CSV table of C-alpha atoms in Angstrom, one decimal:
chain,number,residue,atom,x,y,z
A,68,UNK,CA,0.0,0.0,0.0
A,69,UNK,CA,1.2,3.1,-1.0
A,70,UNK,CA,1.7,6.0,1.7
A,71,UNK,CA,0.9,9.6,2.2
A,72,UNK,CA,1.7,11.0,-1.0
A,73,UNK,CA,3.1,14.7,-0.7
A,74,UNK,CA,4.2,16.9,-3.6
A,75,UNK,CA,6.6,18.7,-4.5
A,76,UNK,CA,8.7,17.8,-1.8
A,77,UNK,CA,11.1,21.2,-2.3
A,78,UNK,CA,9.5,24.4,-3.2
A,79,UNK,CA,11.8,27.4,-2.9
A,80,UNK,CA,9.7,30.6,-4.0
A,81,UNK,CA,9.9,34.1,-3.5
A,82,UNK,CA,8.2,36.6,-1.3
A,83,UNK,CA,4.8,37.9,-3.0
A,84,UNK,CA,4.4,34.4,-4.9
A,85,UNK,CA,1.5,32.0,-4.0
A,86,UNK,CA,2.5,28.6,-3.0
A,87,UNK,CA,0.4,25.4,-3.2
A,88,UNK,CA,1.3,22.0,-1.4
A,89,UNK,CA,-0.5,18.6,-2.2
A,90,UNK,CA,-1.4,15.2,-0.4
A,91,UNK,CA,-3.0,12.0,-1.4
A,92,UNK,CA,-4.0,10.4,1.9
A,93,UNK,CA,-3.9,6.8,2.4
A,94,UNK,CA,-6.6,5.0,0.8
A,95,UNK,CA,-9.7,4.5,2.7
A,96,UNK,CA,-8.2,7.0,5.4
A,97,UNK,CA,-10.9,10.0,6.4
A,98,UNK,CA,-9.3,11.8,8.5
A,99,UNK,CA,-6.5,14.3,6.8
A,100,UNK,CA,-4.1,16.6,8.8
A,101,UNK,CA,-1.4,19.3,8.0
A,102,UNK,CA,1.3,19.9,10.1
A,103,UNK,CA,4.1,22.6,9.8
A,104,UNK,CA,7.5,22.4,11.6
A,105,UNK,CA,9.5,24.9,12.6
A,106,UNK,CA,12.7,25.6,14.5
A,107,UNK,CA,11.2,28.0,16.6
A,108,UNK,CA,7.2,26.1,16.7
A,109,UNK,CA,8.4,22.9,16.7
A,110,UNK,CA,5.6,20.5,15.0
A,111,UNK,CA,1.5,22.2,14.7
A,112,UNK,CA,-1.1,21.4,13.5
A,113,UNK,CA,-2.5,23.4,10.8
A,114,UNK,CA,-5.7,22.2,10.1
A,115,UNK,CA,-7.6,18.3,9.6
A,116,UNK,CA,-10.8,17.0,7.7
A,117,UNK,CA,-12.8,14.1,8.2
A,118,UNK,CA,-14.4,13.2,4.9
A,119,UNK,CA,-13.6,16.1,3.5
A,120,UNK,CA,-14.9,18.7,5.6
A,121,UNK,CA,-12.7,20.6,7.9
A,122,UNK,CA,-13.3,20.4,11.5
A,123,UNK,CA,-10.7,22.5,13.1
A,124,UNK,CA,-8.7,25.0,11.5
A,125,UNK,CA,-7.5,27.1,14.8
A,126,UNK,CA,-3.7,26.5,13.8
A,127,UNK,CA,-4.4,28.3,10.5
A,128,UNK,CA,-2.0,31.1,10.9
A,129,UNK,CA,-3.8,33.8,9.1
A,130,UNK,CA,-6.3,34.7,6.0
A,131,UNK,CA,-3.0,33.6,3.8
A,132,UNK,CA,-3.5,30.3,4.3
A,133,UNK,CA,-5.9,28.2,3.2
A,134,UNK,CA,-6.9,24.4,2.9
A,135,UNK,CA,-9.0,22.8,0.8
A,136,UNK,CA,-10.1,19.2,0.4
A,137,UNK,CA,-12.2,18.3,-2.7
A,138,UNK,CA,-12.3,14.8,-2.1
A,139,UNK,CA,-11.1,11.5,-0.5
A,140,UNK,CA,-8.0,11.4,-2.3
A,141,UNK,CA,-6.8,15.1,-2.9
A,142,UNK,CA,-5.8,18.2,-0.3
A,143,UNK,CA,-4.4,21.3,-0.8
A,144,UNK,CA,-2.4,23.8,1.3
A,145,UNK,CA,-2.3,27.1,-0.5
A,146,UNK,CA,-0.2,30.1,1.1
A,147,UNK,CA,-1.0,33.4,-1.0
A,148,UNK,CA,1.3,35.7,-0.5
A,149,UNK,CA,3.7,33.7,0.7
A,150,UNK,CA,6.3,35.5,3.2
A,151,UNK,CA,10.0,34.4,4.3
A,152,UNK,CA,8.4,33.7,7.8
A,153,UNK,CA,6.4,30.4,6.0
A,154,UNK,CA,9.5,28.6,5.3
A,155,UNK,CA,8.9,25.4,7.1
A,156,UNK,CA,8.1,21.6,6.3
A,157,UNK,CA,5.0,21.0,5.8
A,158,UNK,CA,3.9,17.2,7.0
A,159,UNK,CA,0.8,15.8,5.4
A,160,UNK,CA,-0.5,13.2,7.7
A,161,UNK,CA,-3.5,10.8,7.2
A,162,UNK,CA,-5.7,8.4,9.6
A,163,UNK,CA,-8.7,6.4,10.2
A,164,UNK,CA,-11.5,7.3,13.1
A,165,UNK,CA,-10.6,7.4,15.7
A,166,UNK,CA,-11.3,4.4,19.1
A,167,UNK,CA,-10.7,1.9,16.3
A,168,UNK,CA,-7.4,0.3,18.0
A,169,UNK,CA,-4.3,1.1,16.0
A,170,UNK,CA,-6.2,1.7,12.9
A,171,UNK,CA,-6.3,5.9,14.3
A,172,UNK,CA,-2.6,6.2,14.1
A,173,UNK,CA,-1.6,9.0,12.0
A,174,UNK,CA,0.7,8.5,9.5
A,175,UNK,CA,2.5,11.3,8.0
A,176,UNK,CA,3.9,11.9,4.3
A,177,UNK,CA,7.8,13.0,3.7
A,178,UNK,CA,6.9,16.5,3.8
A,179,UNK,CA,7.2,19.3,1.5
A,180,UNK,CA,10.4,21.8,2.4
A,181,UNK,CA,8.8,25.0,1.9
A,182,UNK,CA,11.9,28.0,1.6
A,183,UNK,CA,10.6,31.6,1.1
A,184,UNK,CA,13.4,34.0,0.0
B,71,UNK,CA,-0.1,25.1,27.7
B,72,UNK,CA,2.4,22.5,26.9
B,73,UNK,CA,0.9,19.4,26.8
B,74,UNK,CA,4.1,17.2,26.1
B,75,UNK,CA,7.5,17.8,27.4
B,76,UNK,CA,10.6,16.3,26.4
B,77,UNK,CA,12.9,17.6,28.9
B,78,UNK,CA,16.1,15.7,26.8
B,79,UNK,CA,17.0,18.3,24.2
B,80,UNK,CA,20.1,15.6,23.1
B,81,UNK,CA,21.1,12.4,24.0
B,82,UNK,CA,24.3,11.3,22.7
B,83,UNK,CA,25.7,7.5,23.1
B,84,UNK,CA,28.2,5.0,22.1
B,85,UNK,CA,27.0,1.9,19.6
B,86,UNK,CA,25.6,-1.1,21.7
B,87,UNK,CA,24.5,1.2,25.0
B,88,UNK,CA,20.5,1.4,25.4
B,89,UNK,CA,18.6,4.9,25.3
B,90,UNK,CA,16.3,5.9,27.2
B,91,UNK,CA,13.7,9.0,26.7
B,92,UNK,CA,11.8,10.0,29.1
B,93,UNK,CA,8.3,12.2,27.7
B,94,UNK,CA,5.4,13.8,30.6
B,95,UNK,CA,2.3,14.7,29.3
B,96,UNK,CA,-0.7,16.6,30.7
B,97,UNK,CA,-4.5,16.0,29.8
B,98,UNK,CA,-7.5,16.3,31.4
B,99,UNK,CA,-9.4,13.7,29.1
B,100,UNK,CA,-9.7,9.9,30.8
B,101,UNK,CA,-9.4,8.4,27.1
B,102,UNK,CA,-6.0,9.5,25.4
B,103,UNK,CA,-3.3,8.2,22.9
B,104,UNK,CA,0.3,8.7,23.0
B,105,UNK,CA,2.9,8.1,20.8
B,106,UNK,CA,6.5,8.1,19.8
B,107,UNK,CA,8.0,8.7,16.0
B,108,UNK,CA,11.0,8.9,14.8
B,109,UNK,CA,12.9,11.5,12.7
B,110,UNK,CA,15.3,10.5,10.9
B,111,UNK,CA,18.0,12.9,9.4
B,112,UNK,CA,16.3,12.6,6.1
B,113,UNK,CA,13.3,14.2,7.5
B,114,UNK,CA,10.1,11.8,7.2
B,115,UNK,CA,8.5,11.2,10.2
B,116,UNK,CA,8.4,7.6,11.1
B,117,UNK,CA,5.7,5.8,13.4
B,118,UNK,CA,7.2,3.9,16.3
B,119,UNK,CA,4.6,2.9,18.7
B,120,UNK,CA,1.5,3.9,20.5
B,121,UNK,CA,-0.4,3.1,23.7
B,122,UNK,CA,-4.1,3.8,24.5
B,123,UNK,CA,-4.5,5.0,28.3
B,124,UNK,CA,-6.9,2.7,28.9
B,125,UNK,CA,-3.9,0.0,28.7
B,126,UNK,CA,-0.9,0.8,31.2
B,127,UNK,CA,0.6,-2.7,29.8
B,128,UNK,CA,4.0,-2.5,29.3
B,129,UNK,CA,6.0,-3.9,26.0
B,130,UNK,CA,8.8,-4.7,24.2
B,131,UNK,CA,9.2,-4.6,20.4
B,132,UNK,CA,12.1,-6.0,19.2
B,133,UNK,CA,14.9,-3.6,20.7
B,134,UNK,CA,12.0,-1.0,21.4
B,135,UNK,CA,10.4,-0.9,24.7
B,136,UNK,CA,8.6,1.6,26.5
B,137,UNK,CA,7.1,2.7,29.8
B,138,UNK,CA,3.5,3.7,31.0
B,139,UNK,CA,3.2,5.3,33.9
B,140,UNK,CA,-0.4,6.9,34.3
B,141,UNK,CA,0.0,7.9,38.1
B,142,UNK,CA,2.9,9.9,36.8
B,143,UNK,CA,1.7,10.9,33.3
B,144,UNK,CA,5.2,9.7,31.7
B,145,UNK,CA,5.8,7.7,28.8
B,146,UNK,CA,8.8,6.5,28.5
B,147,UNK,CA,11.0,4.8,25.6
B,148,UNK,CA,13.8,3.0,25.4
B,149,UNK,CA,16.0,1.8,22.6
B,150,UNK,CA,18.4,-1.3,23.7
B,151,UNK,CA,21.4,-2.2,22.2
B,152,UNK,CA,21.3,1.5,20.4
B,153,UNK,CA,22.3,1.1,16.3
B,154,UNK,CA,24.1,4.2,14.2
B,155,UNK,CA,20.6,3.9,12.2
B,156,UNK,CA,19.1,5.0,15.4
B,157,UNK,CA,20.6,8.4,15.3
B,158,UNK,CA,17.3,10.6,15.2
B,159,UNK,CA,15.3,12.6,16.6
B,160,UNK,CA,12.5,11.4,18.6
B,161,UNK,CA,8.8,13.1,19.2
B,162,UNK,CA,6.5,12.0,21.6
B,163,UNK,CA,2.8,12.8,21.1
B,164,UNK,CA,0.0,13.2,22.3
B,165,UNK,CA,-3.7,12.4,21.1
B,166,UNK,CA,-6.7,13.3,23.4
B,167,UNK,CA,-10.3,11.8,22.3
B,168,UNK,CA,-12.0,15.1,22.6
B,169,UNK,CA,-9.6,16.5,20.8
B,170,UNK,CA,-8.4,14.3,18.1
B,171,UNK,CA,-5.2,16.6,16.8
B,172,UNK,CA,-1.7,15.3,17.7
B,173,UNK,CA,0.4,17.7,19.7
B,174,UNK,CA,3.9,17.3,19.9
B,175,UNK,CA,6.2,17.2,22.3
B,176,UNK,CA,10.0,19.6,21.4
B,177,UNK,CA,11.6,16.4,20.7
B,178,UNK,CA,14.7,14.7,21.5
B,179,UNK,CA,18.2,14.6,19.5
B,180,UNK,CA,19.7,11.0,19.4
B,181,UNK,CA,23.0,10.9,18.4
B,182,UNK,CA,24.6,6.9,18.6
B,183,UNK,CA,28.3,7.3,18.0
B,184,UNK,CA,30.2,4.3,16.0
């Protein structure tokens, strides 16, 4: 079975520019969660769906981000303008319900190494 | 308020010697999941193990093993007979069922020396 499927996995952009990350969860996985990590921050949590519809988006840092999931297989992180402060990883990360055993265990992608200049 | 603490910023051993890291966690759910990945120096973050708090039983897996402690809210792991291939960093996490968003703790630098 394939993993969480991240792309691109280096994005090196420049201030101004609009920036889009993708994931392709797991298969059969409905809950979907982005994570950034930073030096400073350490490792957040952005925002997660369950079946496509987002349920907490309180680590959002501000109206320049935004997430989107248009269905089971597909997410989006979009960061428009981007600004030298967003340089990051950003960790895709996929799961089942959870209270189903080990089944709810989160399972991340390789990241995407976001560099703003 | 931090819910996980890693108070080992780095952790530096010779091959063969066994690691232990310790993690503390605060929640005021009853049902709660916690966790330990790996990071290696290539960056992916790697699922280790997890343990439901329901179920203070304590484990081993292969040369991992870890430690449970709910009257002291630690979790700790232990690598035995530490490998180079070790050499990581190591997050413990946190999962709480009201709230179902992982939250890290600062991690742990593990450096096993040849």
């Amino acid at each position: 079975d394939a993993g969480v499927i991240q792309s691109p996995r280096h994005e090196v952009t420049e201030m101004g520019q609009e920036v889009t990350l993708r994931c392709k969860p797991i298969s059969g996985h409905d809950y979907l969660f982005w994570y950034r990590q930073t030096m400073m921050r350490g490792l957040e949590l952005l925002i997660y769906f369950n079946n496509n519809v987002p349920i907490d988006d309180s680590g959002m840092p501000e109206d320049r981000f935004s997430a989107k999931m248009p269905n089971a297989s597909f997410s989006t992180l979009k960061i428009q303008p981007s600004e030298p402060r967003d340089s990051a990883v950003y960790f895709c990360a996929s799961s089942l319900a959870p209270g189903q055993g080990m089944t709810d265990t989160q399972y991340f992608g390789p990241g995407t190494r976001l560099t703003v200049l | 308020a931090q819910k996980v603490t890693q108070a080992q910023t780095e952790i530096s051993v010779v091959e063969k010697e066994d690691v232990t890291l310790d993690c503390v966690y605060e929640t005021r759910d009853t049902t709660y999941y916690l966790f330990w990945y790996k990071q290696p120096p290539s960056g992916e973050l790697v699922f280790l193990i997890r343990r439901n708090s329901f179920d203070e039983q304590n484990e081993i897996s292969g040369r991992y093993s870890w430690n449970f402690q709910k009257s002291t809210s630690s979790f700790n792991f232990t690598i035995t007979a530490s490998q180079v291939v070790d050499s990581a960093v190591y997050f413990c996490a946190l999962s709480e069922f009201t709230d179902y968003k992982l939250s890290f703790g600062a991690g742990t630098t593990v450096t096993v020396r040849a």
